[in-house]
Structure formats: C-alpha cells, structure tokens
Amino acid sequence: MIKIKTEERKMKTQRIEELMEGMKSFSKGDYHKSELLSEMFALQQEIVELTFSGEHAATAELKIWDVEKHLEQLNEECGHVADEELQSFMESSKTLCNLIKAEISGNRGEYKAFKTLEYLQSQNRVMRNVELSNGETRTEIDALVITPKCLTIVEVKNTSKNILIDEDGNYYRTGEFLKWDCNIAEKMAVKEELLRKVLEAAGYGHIRIRSVVVFTNNRIEVQNKFTQIRTCFVNHLAYVIDGFRLEDSITMNEMVDVQRVVENAMCQEAYPFEFDARQYQADFAKLLATLEFAKAKVEAEAQEERVSEYEQHHERVSHQAHNKVKKVTFADVMRTIFTSKQVRYAGSTAAAVAITVVSGIIAANTVSKGGF
C-alpha cells in the first residue's frame, strides 16, 4: 500500500507538470497595457480547454465560471477532497474575471470618448493612452486633446454606479453604502504634473492644462463637490473642450510640435502584471490533478464493488462445490475503467493511477480470499 501511494504521488506530480507545460500564456515577466487583455483571454481559454479536454465540442463559448462550476461538482462527487484548493482557485478566478471585466469596460468607455472627440469644432490633435513616467511615478492619460487654447487631460470613467466626488476629491461609488475608489484629485494632479514637466523641458511651460473627468454612462448620477475638476457626460465632452474660455495661445505648428514632444516622452517600458498568473496556473494544475486522481479512485473502487457483487451472485446461485464459474480478470476491470468517460478525459497519467489503485485492491482481495 505504501508503494501504491508513493507511485500515486509521483504520477500526480507528473500530471501537474504536464498541465503546467500546456499553459503558454503570461510567459513573459513584464507587459505593456495593450497586451494584457489578449493574454488574460488566452489564460482563460487554456484553463477551459485543460478542464474539459474535448468533453465539449465548442470550448470557445465556455468561461472561467464554467470551469468553477465543473470542478465544484467534481469535488463534491469525490467527497470534498480538494475544498481548500478549490476555494483558493475560485478566489483567484474572481480577481482575474474582475480584471478582464475592467479592461473590457475601460476599452469600451475610451472608444465612446474618442468617437465623441471627432465632433470637436476647434482645430485639434488627439492622443490616446499617453503613458508618462518620471522614474518613480507612472501614470496614463486616457486622452490628451491639443487645441489652440490649451491641453486637455481626459480621464474616462465607464461605470454603472452613481458617483460622488467629495470636497477633498475623494471618488466614491454610491449605492446602499459608499465605496471609496481613489482620490481623483490626487490622481489628476499626478497626470498634470508629469505632463507639465514634459512641456517645460521642451520650452512649452507656458501652455495651459485643463482636466476633464468624463462619464460614458449618462444614466447614472454624478455629484461633484470638488470644484477644481470639471466633470461631464460623454455626449457633452466636445462641447466642454470647445467651450473653455481661454484665449488662443498655441499655433498650429506648435500643436504639431507639442504632440511630437509628448510622443517622444511617452513611457515605452513594460511592467509586471498586477495578478500573479503563474501562481494561478500552478493552483489550477494542482486542483485539477487532485480531482482527476480522486475521480479515478472512485471509479476503481466502484468497479471493485461490482466485481465483488458479481462473485457473490454466482456463489448464491451455485451449490455445486466443483462448479467453476468464470472469474472477472484484472483485464476485465481495466477494460471497464479505461472505457469510463472520466478516465478518457483525465489523461494518461490519471489512467495510470487507476491501474495502481485497482492492482492494490485486487491484490488485497487475493490475500483475503486465498486467490482470485
């Protein structure tokens, strides 16, 4: 029995390594923001395909929550052998799903804002996703609009919750309770400070900078008590920028040059993803391997029970001492296990552990019954 358990642990480790090798997403250490969504989608698809392994004809439609449901059911069938691993995986999955949703929501919101900026009446140059850094602090400007009057920093918010910005610039999502998100005043001040340094270094320190926080969902309610920041809904964005009461101070040539200066200052450095994708992959591999092997054991034990019932049945109906009935062989047991749906999808390693388990069971029966 000790030998069986040692062999099982070895095969389980091999199965975990096999699963890890099958996941190629997030293979780099650092990423640009533009790369993250495609990598997260790739990770989700890998998790889905490894979980179902061809069990579903179209895994492209399945998501992480389908994986959670499947593994939760499998864990229950196996006697809750992986409760802690499952809970940890589900918590990490929630974080990953929220990151995917936030990225999608942000992209949709920015798209709406960029489309609205096409209606600007002023001469303009629009820059998207401007990343700036001074070595210690890094920030991203969703949109930077250059007009003859000023530079406008546009911060895009795509939310379904009502919003409160208090007198100190704290940004809350409202509902039954206030949920603090950030200090939007400090956040916008950092954007303006880094942009100002870029302009000053190029001799454009005199150019005025304005900031607008734009909300893409006009069905929500926004209360802004911080007067230094302008807020508006997306359908008013072009009107707000055109309506700044400032004298023209930037020529067309200067607008072109300012855009070039900002482009040259944009941060090209990649950064680590805030989510530990590699640990998430490892947790998933351990969980799936644990459940696959547990399921193989359940199948093996059920098969052994059927073998025992078969023998008992023939003992009851046969009263002749020398009447030889056909015994179920090791090959018969293995054939039944290997045709089971679970082992077909569990992989070669999980199938191997079934052989080990049944070998132990049959050996135990042979000793107790004096032969098989």
C-alpha atoms as one frame of an Amber mdcrd trajectory, in Angstrom:
protein
   0.000   0.000   0.000   2.914   2.360   0.747   4.326   1.566  -2.668   0.968
   2.386  -4.264   0.762   5.768  -2.503   4.345   6.635  -3.496   3.610   5.763
  -7.116   0.423   7.798  -6.981   2.249  10.892  -5.694   4.846  10.515  -8.426
   2.223  10.282 -11.150   0.272  13.178  -9.681   3.413  15.338  -9.781   3.932
  14.330 -13.408   0.347  15.270 -14.208   0.777  18.713 -12.612   3.920  19.285
 -14.664   2.064  18.154 -17.792  -0.726  20.659 -17.138   1.723  23.482 -16.445
   3.552  22.780 -19.704   0.239  23.091 -21.540  -0.235  26.698 -20.419   1.716
  29.191 -22.536   0.001  32.458 -21.572   1.827  35.029 -19.425   5.196  33.512
 -20.275   6.941  36.907 -20.021   7.745  38.844 -16.878   6.554  42.288 -17.991
   3.756  43.545 -20.230   2.529  46.681 -21.924  -1.039  47.631 -21.107  -2.130
  46.912 -24.677  -1.052  43.266 -24.278  -2.921  42.427 -21.096  -6.436  41.733
 -22.356  -5.322  39.273 -25.039  -3.105  37.476 -22.507  -5.953  37.226 -19.994
  -8.239  35.809 -22.678  -5.527  33.295 -23.619  -5.174  32.219 -19.979  -8.933
  31.770 -19.653  -9.056  29.625 -22.804  -6.194  27.424 -21.598  -7.941  26.810
 -18.280 -11.172  25.909 -20.096  -9.538  23.528 -22.580  -7.471  21.712 -19.951
 -10.523  21.288 -17.719 -12.839  19.857 -20.334 -10.228  18.204 -22.620 -12.522
  17.742 -25.578 -15.543  16.862 -23.445 -17.333  19.811 -25.034 -17.303  20.289
 -28.780 -17.043  24.079 -28.522 -14.969  25.218 -25.562 -14.644  28.695 -27.077
 -18.008  29.616 -25.555 -17.044  28.467 -22.047 -15.643  30.841 -19.440 -13.853
  30.577 -16.110 -17.136  30.385 -14.200 -17.989  27.230 -16.217 -14.688  25.752
 -15.030 -15.504  26.662 -11.419 -18.915  25.005 -11.634 -17.479  21.849 -13.184
 -14.666  21.489 -10.642 -17.015  22.243  -7.755 -19.305  19.417  -8.872 -16.360
  17.060  -9.356 -15.044  17.871  -5.878 -18.439  17.054  -4.386 -18.578  13.732
  -6.237 -15.129  12.857  -4.878 -16.028  13.508  -1.244 -14.696  17.097  -0.971
 -11.060  16.022  -1.276  -9.924  19.452  -2.514 -12.041  22.004  -0.633  -9.143
  24.311   0.248  -7.579  24.145  -3.216 -10.955  24.813  -4.816 -11.660  27.809
  -2.576  -8.247  29.327  -3.330  -8.735  28.808  -7.073 -12.194  30.383  -7.017
 -10.957  33.458  -5.134  -8.143  33.985  -7.640 -10.572  33.374 -10.507 -12.806
  36.144  -9.185  -9.860  38.552  -9.232  -8.944  37.554 -12.781 -12.536  37.882
 -14.015 -12.794  41.347 -12.457  -9.579  42.392 -14.222 -10.941  41.147 -17.547
 -14.236  42.976 -16.995 -12.445  46.182 -16.006 -10.225  46.072 -19.073 -13.182
  45.462 -21.386 -15.222  48.195 -19.696 -12.335  50.645 -19.894 -11.764  49.939
 -23.575 -15.453  50.428 -24.353 -15.552  53.682 -22.432 -12.453  55.037 -24.145
 -13.878  54.119 -27.535 -17.021  56.137 -26.807 -14.967  59.126 -25.687 -12.698
  59.003 -28.743 -15.727  58.876 -31.047 -17.187  61.926 -29.334 -13.950  63.862
 -29.817 -14.473  63.571 -33.557 -17.126  66.279 -33.144 -14.725  68.929 -31.838
 -15.137  72.229 -33.676 -11.715  73.564 -32.703  -8.559  72.652 -34.525  -7.232
  69.718 -32.553  -4.844  66.859 -32.239  -5.932  63.906 -30.099  -3.532  61.481
 -28.459  -4.675  58.201 -26.951  -3.346  56.276 -23.934  -0.421  58.537 -23.140
   1.830  56.815 -20.581   4.266  59.088 -18.733   6.836  58.399 -16.030   9.470
  60.342 -14.104  11.279  57.199 -12.969   9.412  56.897  -9.694   5.813  57.692
 -10.654   3.958  56.352 -13.655   0.578  57.436 -14.998  -1.629  57.034 -18.035
  -3.702  59.751 -19.675  -6.703  58.172 -21.432  -6.859  61.010 -23.964  -4.839
  64.182 -24.406  -6.506  66.816 -26.563  -4.364  69.623 -28.004  -6.276  72.707
 -29.171  -5.195  76.330 -29.793  -6.389  77.237 -26.283  -4.863  74.544 -24.088
  -4.052  70.889 -23.497  -6.947  68.912 -22.023  -6.371  65.762 -19.977  -9.380
  63.466 -20.382 -10.000  60.787 -17.750 -12.651  58.278 -18.908 -14.969  56.515
 -16.442 -17.254  53.732 -17.666 -19.336  52.769 -14.636 -22.914  51.747 -13.894
 -22.808  53.100 -10.314 -23.746  56.588  -9.170 -20.710  58.653  -8.287 -19.852
  61.130  -5.535 -16.698  63.278  -5.597 -16.426  64.991  -2.219 -14.855  68.348
  -1.294 -11.433  66.707  -0.862 -11.503  64.995  -4.234 -12.338  61.501  -2.930
 -14.121  59.417  -5.548 -16.922  57.130  -4.306 -19.293  54.679  -5.936 -22.640
  55.133  -4.251 -25.483  52.766  -3.511 -26.585  51.246  -0.242 -23.081  52.112
   1.000 -20.370  54.483  -0.159 -17.454  52.586  -1.709 -14.218  54.554  -1.914
 -12.341  54.077  -5.174  -9.498  56.625  -5.143  -8.710  60.280  -4.593  -9.426
  61.546  -8.076  -7.952  64.977  -7.258  -4.552  63.459  -6.449  -4.743  61.158
  -9.440  -5.420  64.035 -11.855  -2.743  66.181 -10.191  -0.120  63.499 -10.921
  -1.139  63.407 -14.585  -0.887  67.183 -14.872   2.429  67.316 -13.012   4.140
  64.757 -15.260   2.728  66.388 -18.386   3.844  69.813 -17.179   7.423  68.599
 -16.723   7.481  67.265 -20.283   6.256  70.613 -21.642   8.676  72.661 -19.557
  11.640  70.576 -20.686  10.727  71.390 -24.296  10.174  75.092 -23.676   6.395
  74.935 -23.590   5.907  75.569 -19.883   3.544  78.479 -20.632   0.858  76.257
 -22.180  -2.276  75.921 -20.064  -3.516  72.498 -18.973  -7.116  71.618 -18.142
  -8.619  68.347 -16.881 -11.994  66.710 -17.506 -13.402  63.530 -15.973 -15.936
  62.166 -18.462 -18.597  59.545 -17.695 -19.721  57.353 -20.577 -22.968  56.199
 -18.928 -25.427  59.103 -18.940 -27.976  57.122 -16.905 -26.020  57.463 -13.687
 -25.998  60.396 -11.267 -22.746  62.263 -10.631 -22.276  64.648  -7.694 -19.058
  66.635  -7.975 -18.243  68.780  -4.931 -14.588  69.263  -5.893 -14.722  72.425
  -7.989 -11.156  72.215  -9.328 -12.079  69.254 -11.534 -14.586  69.515 -14.366
 -16.909  66.546 -14.905 -19.317  65.825 -17.736 -21.072  63.040 -19.621 -19.603
  61.764 -22.848 -22.131  63.455 -25.131 -21.030  66.841 -23.709 -17.274  66.237
 -23.919 -16.619  68.012 -27.227 -18.775  70.950 -26.126 -16.840  71.291 -22.830
 -13.452  71.295 -24.548 -14.575  73.729 -27.236 -16.124  75.925 -24.553 -13.061
  76.624 -22.409 -12.976  80.432 -22.016  -9.348  80.937 -22.871  -7.524  82.965
 -25.482  -5.733  81.113 -28.246  -2.101  80.683 -27.224  -0.883  77.769 -29.368
  -0.273  77.977 -33.094  -0.921  75.069 -35.436   2.810  74.474 -35.816   3.203
  74.466 -32.047   0.338  71.975 -31.719   2.190  69.622 -34.040   5.445  70.134
 -32.133   3.783  69.614 -28.736   2.346  66.315 -29.953   5.798  65.218 -31.098
   7.333  66.240 -27.742   4.743  64.243 -25.797   5.103  61.214 -28.071   8.866
  61.221 -27.526   8.347  61.388 -23.763   5.859  58.535 -23.651   6.929  55.641
 -21.478   7.706  52.518 -23.512   8.635  50.370 -20.541   6.686  47.184 -19.812
   5.611  46.376 -16.248   4.742  43.217 -14.269   1.083  42.251 -14.371  -0.618
  43.007 -11.048  -2.106  39.483 -10.998   0.217  36.521 -10.291  -0.770  34.489
 -13.349   1.912  31.839 -12.857   0.733  31.065  -9.315  -2.837  30.920 -10.593
  -1.790  28.375 -13.221   0.023  26.306 -10.591  -3.003  26.357  -8.250  -5.254
  25.254 -11.095  -2.917  22.429 -12.124  -2.729  21.101  -8.558  -6.508  21.286
  -8.140  -7.294  19.580 -11.445  -4.725  16.825 -10.884  -6.069  16.177  -7.373
  -9.631  15.845  -8.655  -8.654  13.694 -11.632  -6.868  11.195  -9.406  -9.668
  11.229  -6.847 -12.175  10.524  -9.595 -10.039   7.653 -10.874 -10.041   6.167
  -7.361 -13.809   6.488  -7.126 -14.143   4.704 -10.473 -11.737   1.969  -9.376
 -13.479   1.394  -6.035 -16.868   1.286  -7.726 -15.547  -1.274 -10.191 -14.114
  -3.400  -7.372 -17.505  -3.313  -5.682 -19.157  -4.509  -8.879 -16.605  -7.344
  -9.097 -17.440  -8.384  -5.519 -21.180  -8.329  -6.192 -20.612 -10.431  -9.305
 -18.784 -13.086  -7.298 -21.391 -13.107  -4.535 -24.155 -13.538  -7.078 -22.530
 -16.628  -8.533 -21.879 -18.066  -5.095 -25.586 -17.789  -4.251 -26.834 -19.458
  -7.425 -24.177 -22.208  -7.478 -24.462 -25.007  -4.864 -22.147 -27.416  -6.547
 -18.677 -27.452  -4.992 -16.860 -28.197  -8.231 -18.934 -25.912 -10.426 -16.413
 -23.490 -11.881 -17.714 -20.084 -12.745 -15.818 -17.608 -14.824 -13.949 -15.137
 -12.668 -13.609 -11.475 -13.561  -9.985 -10.910 -14.502  -7.692  -7.941 -13.982
  -8.027  -7.224 -17.699 -11.822  -7.070 -17.364 -11.548  -4.449 -14.593  -9.056
  -2.367 -16.529 -11.130  -2.514 -19.697 -14.167  -1.139 -17.862 -12.165   1.648
 -16.189 -10.464   2.725 -19.384 -13.797   2.996 -21.199 -15.197   5.257 -18.477
 -15.805   8.857 -19.521 -13.798  10.387 -16.676 -10.586   8.432 -17.343 -10.788
   9.100 -21.080 -10.611  12.810 -20.356  -8.312  12.715 -17.343  -5.187  11.926
 -19.373  -2.685   9.089 -19.449  -1.264   9.805 -16.001  -4.656   9.738 -14.284
  -5.450   6.496 -16.098  -2.212   5.046 -14.817  -3.148   5.733 -11.212  -6.339
   3.736 -11.770  -4.177   0.746 -12.680  -2.174   1.188  -9.498  -5.282   1.533
  -7.336  -7.053  -1.485  -8.817  -3.874  -3.547  -8.619  -3.802  -2.842  -4.895
  -7.477  -3.685  -4.492  -7.220  -6.969  -6.380  -4.055  -7.913  -4.532  -5.811
  -7.299  -1.219  -8.759  -9.466  -2.307  -6.423 -12.239  -3.409  -4.789 -12.366
   0.030  -8.070 -12.238   1.946  -9.826 -14.840  -0.224  -6.892 -17.115  -0.795
  -6.732 -16.484  -4.528  -8.693 -14.710  -7.234
